Amino acid sequence: QGLGQTRFICTSVPLDGDVCAASALGTGSAEELKGTVLQLRETVLQQKETIMNQKETIRELTAKLGRCESQSVLELPGEGKGRKGFSKNTMGDLSRPAAAETLSQLGQTLQSLKTRLENLEQFSRMNSSSQTNNLKDILQNKIDDLEKQVLSRVNSLEEGKLSPRNESEERGKIESTLTSLHQRISDLEKGQKDNRPPDRFQLTFPLRTNYMYAKVKKSLPEMYAFSICMWIKSNASPGMGTPFSYAVPGQANELVLIEWGNNPMEILINDKVAKLPFVINDGKWHHICVTWTTRDGVWEAYQDGTQTGNGENLAPYHPIKPQGVLVLGQEQDTLGGGFDATQAFVGELAHFNVWDRKLSPGEVYGLATCSSKALAGNVIAWAEANIDIYGGATKWTFEACRQLN
């Protein structure tokens, strides 16, 4: 009391220290205290720098570990996604299942190129041009050579001759030749395209991928009934995949046709499902139609002009919503995307037409047998100008009636 303004100095004292001596130290000069604070601050900064260096070391080690793990996954394809059941390959060689899958894909690609050449042959017969014939012969010879290379690879794999490096080099050569071949045939088809009607074409999806598809430029309007018809050809197994899918905001499965795994083909409307009695997975062209009305959800299925099934209560009183995305060849999990390779369509598709009414059995029969002038969909009509293709899907000439001969 009566001391006026005062100041308190706190000093840490060891448990066995002298409190009085500590009090004496507390009265030391301000300079000494300032020096102590600066020293402590320097110590903290050094510790921070050490921590940052340690963090950087941890990041480098984590990155190296990640690279090691990814390399080990590549070297052990038996543990990769989609390869359950394959045995571990501790030697780091290419596993037999992976090689077989590669060869299968090459075989499918070669078959696709051969089909395109056959189509070009038809075109050249109708338009006798020595230049077209010469180019066709050159391409045919290249395909024959490629088939010999693939056969050689099969023999080498069976005899265990190929090392991973040789395998990779040989695959690179073949894929480079295939790319060149695709380009040459595409150039020929461009010349062919100028001479054909806008609806005489087909789409081909030779491989099961999550990037190969076609997109219809127009959306669907609100529909209280529909008929969807197309020509389709596939021998993919198991299941040909998704010929078309229509997604709208908030509903990816607004309207989908899909044959997935060992399940029968199904039509989905607003996520409601009806199983369709189609038997078309035989590598031949088939004409299919599905009709539907929102009243009681009544549906009918036609194959090659004949009704093969019908039912009701499929999304009754639910109109097909407008402003969506219509994709050919892939199933959408999100609006315009989210493709899954296991659900991709493999095969050929043509004359995809959509009406906003139920076609009569007579109209369907006429479309399937080419016995009358072909109807064009009043909502979506099959025309090259209406379709964009992506990821390696291809277009070339197709005449439905010729398939019936």
Coordinates of C-alpha atoms in Angstrom, one line a residue:
Q1 CA 0.0 0.0 0.0
G2 CA 1.2 3.5 -0.8
L3 CA 3.9 2.3 -3.3
G4 CA 2.2 3.9 -6.3
Q5 CA 2.6 2.2 -9.7
T6 CA 4.2 -1.2 -9.4
R7 CA 5.6 -3.8 -11.8
F8 CA 5.6 -7.7 -11.4
I9 CA 8.4 -9.8 -12.9
C10 CA 7.8 -13.6 -13.2
T11 CA 10.9 -15.8 -13.0
S12 CA 10.9 -19.6 -13.3
V13 CA 12.6 -21.3 -10.3
P14 CA 13.9 -24.9 -10.3
L15 CA 12.2 -27.1 -7.6
D16 CA 15.4 -27.2 -5.5
G17 CA 16.4 -23.6 -6.3
D18 CA 16.7 -20.6 -3.9
V19 CA 13.7 -18.3 -4.2
C20 CA 15.5 -15.4 -2.8
A21 CA 18.3 -15.7 -5.3
A22 CA 15.7 -15.9 -8.1
S23 CA 14.1 -12.7 -6.8
A24 CA 17.5 -11.0 -7.0
L25 CA 17.9 -12.2 -10.7
G26 CA 14.4 -10.8 -11.4
T27 CA 15.8 -7.3 -10.8
G28 CA 18.4 -7.8 -13.6
S29 CA 18.7 -5.4 -16.4
A30 CA 16.1 -5.2 -19.2
E31 CA 19.0 -5.9 -21.7
E32 CA 19.6 -9.3 -20.2
L33 CA 15.9 -10.2 -20.5
K34 CA 15.8 -9.0 -24.1
G35 CA 18.8 -11.1 -24.9
T36 CA 17.1 -14.2 -23.4
V37 CA 14.0 -13.5 -25.5
L38 CA 16.0 -13.2 -28.7
Q39 CA 17.8 -16.4 -28.0
L40 CA 14.6 -18.3 -27.4
R41 CA 13.1 -16.8 -30.6
E42 CA 16.2 -18.0 -32.6
T43 CA 15.8 -21.5 -31.1
V44 CA 12.2 -21.6 -32.2
L45 CA 13.1 -20.6 -35.8
Q46 CA 15.7 -23.3 -36.0
Q47 CA 13.2 -25.9 -34.8
K48 CA 10.7 -24.7 -37.4
E49 CA 13.4 -25.1 -40.1
T50 CA 14.2 -28.6 -38.9
I51 CA 10.5 -29.5 -39.0
M52 CA 10.2 -28.2 -42.6
N53 CA 13.2 -30.2 -43.7
Q54 CA 11.7 -33.3 -42.1
K55 CA 8.4 -32.7 -43.9
E56 CA 10.1 -32.4 -47.3
T57 CA 12.0 -35.7 -46.6
I58 CA 8.7 -37.4 -45.7
R59 CA 7.1 -36.2 -49.0
E60 CA 10.0 -37.5 -51.0
L61 CA 9.9 -40.9 -49.3
T62 CA 6.1 -41.0 -49.8
A63 CA 6.5 -40.3 -53.5
K64 CA 9.2 -43.0 -53.9
L65 CA 7.0 -45.5 -52.1
G66 CA 4.1 -44.6 -54.3
R67 CA 6.2 -45.2 -57.4
C68 CA 7.4 -48.5 -56.0
E69 CA 3.8 -49.6 -55.3
S70 CA 2.6 -48.6 -58.8
Q71 CA 5.5 -50.4 -60.4
S72 CA 4.8 -53.5 -58.4
V73 CA 1.1 -53.4 -59.5
L74 CA 2.3 -53.3 -63.1
E75 CA 4.6 -56.2 -62.5
L76 CA 2.0 -58.2 -60.8
P77 CA -1.1 -58.0 -63.1
G78 CA -2.8 -60.8 -61.1
E79 CA -3.5 -58.2 -58.4
G80 CA -4.9 -55.4 -60.6
K81 CA -8.5 -54.3 -60.9
G82 CA -10.6 -56.6 -63.0
R83 CA -8.0 -59.4 -62.9
K84 CA -9.2 -61.3 -59.8
G85 CA -8.4 -65.0 -60.2
F86 CA -5.2 -64.5 -62.2
S87 CA -2.2 -65.9 -60.5
K88 CA 0.7 -63.7 -59.3
N89 CA 3.6 -63.3 -61.7
T90 CA 6.5 -62.8 -59.4
M91 CA 9.0 -62.9 -62.3
G92 CA 7.6 -59.7 -63.7
D93 CA 6.8 -61.3 -67.1
L94 CA 3.7 -60.5 -69.0
S95 CA 0.9 -62.7 -67.7
R96 CA -0.8 -65.1 -70.1
P97 CA -4.3 -63.7 -69.4
A98 CA -3.1 -60.1 -70.1
A99 CA -1.4 -61.2 -73.4
A100 CA -4.6 -63.2 -74.4
E101 CA -6.7 -60.1 -73.8
T102 CA -4.4 -57.9 -75.9
L103 CA -4.5 -60.5 -78.7
S104 CA -8.3 -60.6 -78.5
Q105 CA -8.5 -56.8 -78.8
L106 CA -6.2 -56.9 -81.8
G107 CA -8.2 -59.6 -83.4
Q108 CA -11.4 -57.6 -82.9
T109 CA -9.8 -54.6 -84.5
L110 CA -8.6 -56.6 -87.5
Q111 CA -12.0 -58.0 -87.9
S112 CA -13.5 -54.5 -87.9
L113 CA -11.0 -53.3 -90.5
K114 CA -11.8 -56.4 -92.7
T115 CA -15.5 -55.6 -92.5
R116 CA -14.9 -52.0 -93.5
L117 CA -12.8 -53.3 -96.5
E118 CA -15.7 -55.6 -97.5
N119 CA -17.9 -52.6 -97.5
L120 CA -15.4 -50.7 -99.6
E121 CA -15.4 -53.6 -102.1
Q122 CA -19.2 -53.2 -102.5
F123 CA -18.7 -49.5 -103.1
S124 CA -16.0 -50.1 -105.6
R125 CA -18.2 -52.6 -107.5
M126 CA -20.9 -50.0 -107.8
N127 CA -18.3 -47.3 -108.7
S128 CA -15.7 -49.0 -110.9
S129 CA -12.6 -47.0 -110.2
S130 CA -9.1 -48.5 -110.7
Q131 CA -7.7 -46.2 -108.0
T132 CA -10.2 -47.4 -105.4
N133 CA -9.5 -51.1 -106.3
N134 CA -5.7 -50.6 -106.1
L135 CA -6.0 -48.9 -102.7
K136 CA -8.4 -51.7 -101.5
D137 CA -5.8 -54.4 -102.6
I138 CA -3.0 -52.6 -100.8
L139 CA -5.0 -52.4 -97.6
Q140 CA -6.1 -56.0 -97.9
N141 CA -2.4 -57.1 -98.1
K142 CA -1.6 -55.0 -95.1
I143 CA -4.3 -56.7 -93.1
D144 CA -3.1 -60.1 -94.2
D145 CA 0.4 -59.2 -93.0
L146 CA -0.9 -58.0 -89.7
E147 CA -2.8 -61.3 -89.2
K148 CA 0.4 -63.2 -89.7
Q149 CA 2.2 -61.0 -87.1
V150 CA -0.6 -61.6 -84.6
L151 CA -0.4 -65.4 -85.3
S152 CA 3.4 -65.2 -84.8
R153 CA 2.8 -63.5 -81.5
V154 CA 0.5 -66.3 -80.4
N155 CA 3.1 -68.9 -81.2
S156 CA 5.8 -67.0 -79.4
L157 CA 3.7 -66.5 -76.3
E158 CA 2.8 -70.2 -76.3
E159 CA 6.5 -71.2 -76.5
G160 CA 7.5 -68.5 -73.9
K161 CA 9.9 -66.8 -76.3
L162 CA 8.9 -63.2 -75.8
S163 CA 10.4 -61.2 -73.0
P164 CA 8.4 -58.2 -71.7
R165 CA 10.6 -55.7 -73.7
N166 CA 10.2 -57.6 -77.0
E167 CA 6.5 -58.0 -76.3
S168 CA 6.1 -54.3 -75.7
E169 CA 8.1 -53.4 -78.9
E170 CA 6.2 -55.8 -81.0
R171 CA 2.8 -54.6 -79.7
G172 CA 3.9 -51.0 -80.4
K173 CA 4.8 -51.8 -84.1
I174 CA 1.4 -53.6 -84.6
E175 CA -0.6 -50.8 -83.0
S176 CA 1.3 -48.2 -85.1
T177 CA 0.4 -50.1 -88.3
L178 CA -3.2 -50.4 -87.2
T179 CA -3.4 -46.7 -86.6
S180 CA -2.1 -46.0 -90.1
L181 CA -4.5 -48.6 -91.5
H182 CA -7.5 -46.9 -89.8
Q183 CA -6.5 -43.6 -91.3
R184 CA -6.2 -44.9 -94.8
I185 CA -9.6 -46.7 -94.6
S186 CA -11.2 -43.6 -93.1
D187 CA -9.9 -41.5 -96.0
L188 CA -11.5 -43.9 -98.4
E189 CA -14.7 -43.8 -96.5
K190 CA -14.8 -40.0 -96.7
G191 CA -14.8 -40.2 -100.4
Q192 CA -17.5 -42.8 -100.2
K193 CA -19.6 -40.7 -97.9
D194 CA -20.0 -37.9 -100.5
N195 CA -21.9 -40.4 -102.8
R196 CA -24.4 -41.9 -100.4
P197 CA -27.8 -40.8 -99.0
P198 CA -27.6 -39.2 -95.5
D199 CA -29.4 -42.2 -93.8
R200 CA -27.4 -45.0 -95.4
F201 CA -24.8 -45.5 -92.8
Q202 CA -24.0 -47.5 -89.7
L203 CA -22.1 -47.0 -86.5
T204 CA -19.5 -49.6 -85.4
F205 CA -18.2 -50.0 -81.9
P206 CA -15.5 -52.7 -82.3
L207 CA -14.2 -52.7 -78.7
R208 CA -15.6 -52.6 -75.1
T209 CA -14.3 -49.3 -73.9
N210 CA -15.5 -46.3 -71.8
Y211 CA -14.6 -43.7 -74.4
M212 CA -16.1 -45.0 -77.7
Y213 CA -19.6 -43.6 -78.3
A214 CA -21.9 -41.5 -80.5
K215 CA -24.0 -38.6 -79.4
V216 CA -27.3 -37.5 -80.9
K217 CA -27.3 -33.7 -81.4
K218 CA -31.0 -33.3 -80.5
S219 CA -32.6 -34.0 -77.2
L220 CA -36.0 -35.7 -76.7
P221 CA -39.1 -33.6 -76.0
E222 CA -41.5 -34.5 -73.3
M223 CA -43.2 -37.7 -74.5
Y224 CA -46.2 -39.6 -73.3
A225 CA -45.6 -42.4 -75.8
F226 CA -42.7 -43.5 -78.0
S227 CA -41.5 -46.1 -80.5
I228 CA -37.8 -46.7 -80.8
C229 CA -36.5 -48.9 -83.7
M230 CA -33.1 -49.8 -85.0
W231 CA -31.0 -52.3 -86.9
I232 CA -28.5 -54.0 -84.7
K233 CA -25.8 -56.6 -85.0
S234 CA -23.6 -58.1 -82.3
N235 CA -22.0 -61.3 -81.0
A236 CA -20.4 -59.8 -77.9
S237 CA -20.4 -62.0 -74.8
P238 CA -21.4 -61.8 -72.1
G239 CA -24.1 -59.2 -73.1
M240 CA -23.9 -56.8 -76.0
G241 CA -23.9 -53.8 -73.7
T242 CA -25.9 -50.6 -74.1
P243 CA -27.2 -49.7 -77.6
F244 CA -28.6 -46.3 -76.3
S245 CA -29.1 -44.4 -73.1
Y246 CA -31.0 -41.1 -72.4
A247 CA -30.2 -39.2 -69.2
V248 CA -31.9 -36.0 -67.9
P249 CA -30.8 -33.8 -65.0
G250 CA -31.4 -35.7 -61.8
Q251 CA -32.1 -39.1 -63.5
A252 CA -29.4 -40.9 -65.4
N253 CA -31.7 -43.8 -66.3
E254 CA -34.6 -41.9 -67.8
L255 CA -34.7 -44.2 -70.9
V256 CA -32.1 -47.0 -71.4
L257 CA -31.8 -50.2 -73.5
I258 CA -29.2 -52.5 -72.0
E259 CA -28.0 -56.1 -72.0
W260 CA -25.4 -56.5 -69.3
G261 CA -23.6 -59.6 -68.2
N262 CA -25.7 -62.7 -68.4
N263 CA -29.0 -60.8 -68.0
P264 CA -31.6 -60.6 -70.7
M265 CA -32.0 -57.3 -72.6
E266 CA -33.9 -54.7 -70.5
I267 CA -35.6 -51.4 -71.1
L268 CA -35.4 -48.9 -68.3
I269 CA -37.8 -46.0 -67.9
N270 CA -37.2 -43.7 -64.9
D271 CA -35.2 -46.6 -63.3
K272 CA -38.2 -49.0 -63.7
V273 CA -37.3 -52.2 -65.6
A274 CA -39.0 -54.6 -68.1
K275 CA -37.2 -57.6 -69.5
L276 CA -37.3 -57.9 -73.3
P277 CA -37.5 -61.3 -75.0
F278 CA -34.9 -60.5 -77.7
V279 CA -32.5 -63.2 -79.0
I280 CA -30.1 -61.2 -81.2
N281 CA -26.6 -62.0 -79.9
D282 CA -25.7 -64.2 -83.0
G283 CA -23.6 -61.9 -85.1
K284 CA -26.4 -61.3 -87.6
W285 CA -28.4 -58.1 -88.4
H286 CA -31.7 -57.9 -86.6
H287 CA -34.4 -55.2 -86.6
I288 CA -35.8 -54.4 -83.2
C289 CA -38.5 -52.1 -82.0
V290 CA -39.8 -51.1 -78.5
T291 CA -43.1 -49.2 -78.1
W292 CA -44.5 -47.7 -74.9
T293 CA -47.3 -45.5 -73.6
T294 CA -47.4 -43.7 -70.2
R295 CA -51.1 -44.8 -69.8
D296 CA -50.8 -48.0 -67.6
G297 CA -47.1 -48.3 -68.7
V298 CA -48.0 -50.6 -71.6
W299 CA -45.1 -51.8 -73.7
E300 CA -44.5 -54.0 -76.8
A301 CA -41.3 -55.6 -78.2
Y302 CA -40.7 -56.5 -81.8
Q303 CA -37.9 -58.5 -83.4
D304 CA -37.5 -58.8 -87.1
G305 CA -41.1 -57.5 -87.6
T306 CA -42.8 -59.9 -85.2
Q307 CA -44.1 -59.0 -81.8
T308 CA -42.2 -61.2 -79.3
G309 CA -43.3 -59.7 -76.0
N310 CA -45.5 -57.2 -74.2
G311 CA -46.4 -56.0 -70.8
E312 CA -47.7 -53.2 -68.7
N313 CA -47.0 -51.2 -65.5
L314 CA -43.7 -50.0 -66.8
A315 CA -43.3 -46.5 -65.3
P316 CA -47.0 -45.8 -65.7
Y317 CA -48.1 -42.1 -65.9
H318 CA -44.5 -40.9 -66.0
P319 CA -43.8 -38.8 -69.2
I320 CA -40.3 -39.0 -70.7
K321 CA -38.6 -35.8 -69.6
P322 CA -37.1 -33.3 -72.0
Q323 CA -33.7 -31.5 -72.1
G324 CA -31.6 -34.6 -71.7
V325 CA -28.6 -36.2 -73.4
L326 CA -29.0 -39.2 -75.9
V327 CA -26.0 -41.4 -76.3
L328 CA -25.5 -44.4 -78.5
G329 CA -23.1 -47.1 -77.4
Q330 CA -22.7 -46.3 -73.7
E331 CA -24.7 -46.3 -70.4
Q332 CA -24.7 -42.9 -68.6
D333 CA -24.1 -42.7 -64.9
T334 CA -24.1 -38.9 -65.0
L335 CA -25.6 -36.5 -67.5
G336 CA -23.6 -37.1 -70.7
G337 CA -20.8 -39.2 -69.0
G338 CA -19.9 -41.6 -66.3
F339 CA -19.4 -44.4 -68.8
D340 CA -18.4 -47.9 -67.6
A341 CA -16.6 -50.2 -70.1
T342 CA -18.4 -53.3 -68.8
Q343 CA -21.7 -51.8 -70.0
A344 CA -20.5 -50.5 -73.4
F345 CA -22.1 -51.7 -76.6
V346 CA -20.0 -53.9 -78.9
G347 CA -21.3 -54.3 -82.4
E348 CA -22.9 -52.4 -85.2
L349 CA -26.0 -50.2 -85.1
A350 CA -28.0 -48.4 -87.8
H351 CA -31.3 -46.6 -88.5
F352 CA -32.0 -45.6 -84.9
N353 CA -35.3 -43.7 -85.2
V354 CA -37.6 -42.3 -82.5
W355 CA -41.3 -41.5 -82.7
D356 CA -43.5 -39.8 -80.1
R357 CA -46.3 -42.4 -80.7
K358 CA -46.9 -46.1 -80.9
L359 CA -46.2 -47.6 -84.3
S360 CA -48.7 -50.1 -85.5
P361 CA -47.7 -53.8 -86.0
G362 CA -48.0 -53.2 -89.8
E363 CA -45.7 -50.2 -89.7
V364 CA -43.1 -52.1 -87.7
Y365 CA -43.3 -55.1 -90.1
G366 CA -42.8 -52.7 -93.0
L367 CA -39.6 -51.3 -91.4
A368 CA -38.2 -54.7 -90.7
T369 CA -38.9 -56.2 -94.1
C370 CA -38.3 -53.1 -96.3
S371 CA -41.7 -53.9 -97.9
S372 CA -42.7 -50.2 -97.9
K373 CA -41.1 -46.9 -98.0
A374 CA -39.0 -46.5 -94.8
L375 CA -40.5 -44.3 -92.1
A376 CA -38.2 -41.8 -90.5
G377 CA -38.7 -40.9 -86.8
N378 CA -40.6 -37.7 -86.3
V379 CA -38.6 -37.0 -83.1
I380 CA -35.1 -38.4 -84.0
A381 CA -34.5 -39.3 -87.6
W382 CA -31.4 -41.4 -88.7
A383 CA -29.1 -39.0 -90.5
E384 CA -25.4 -38.4 -90.5
A385 CA -25.9 -34.7 -89.7
N386 CA -27.7 -35.6 -86.5
I387 CA -24.9 -37.8 -85.0
D388 CA -21.4 -37.0 -83.6
I389 CA -19.0 -39.8 -83.0
Y390 CA -16.2 -40.0 -80.4
G391 CA -13.3 -42.2 -79.3
G392 CA -12.8 -44.3 -82.4
A393 CA -16.4 -45.4 -83.2
T394 CA -16.7 -45.4 -87.0
K395 CA -19.3 -44.7 -89.7
W396 CA -19.7 -46.4 -93.1
T397 CA -22.2 -47.3 -95.7
F398 CA -25.1 -49.5 -94.7
E399 CA -28.2 -50.5 -96.6
A400 CA -30.7 -52.4 -94.4
C401 CA -32.6 -54.2 -97.3
R402 CA -29.3 -55.6 -98.6
Q403 CA -28.9 -57.4 -95.3
L404 CA -32.1 -59.4 -95.9
N405 CA -30.8 -61.0 -99.1

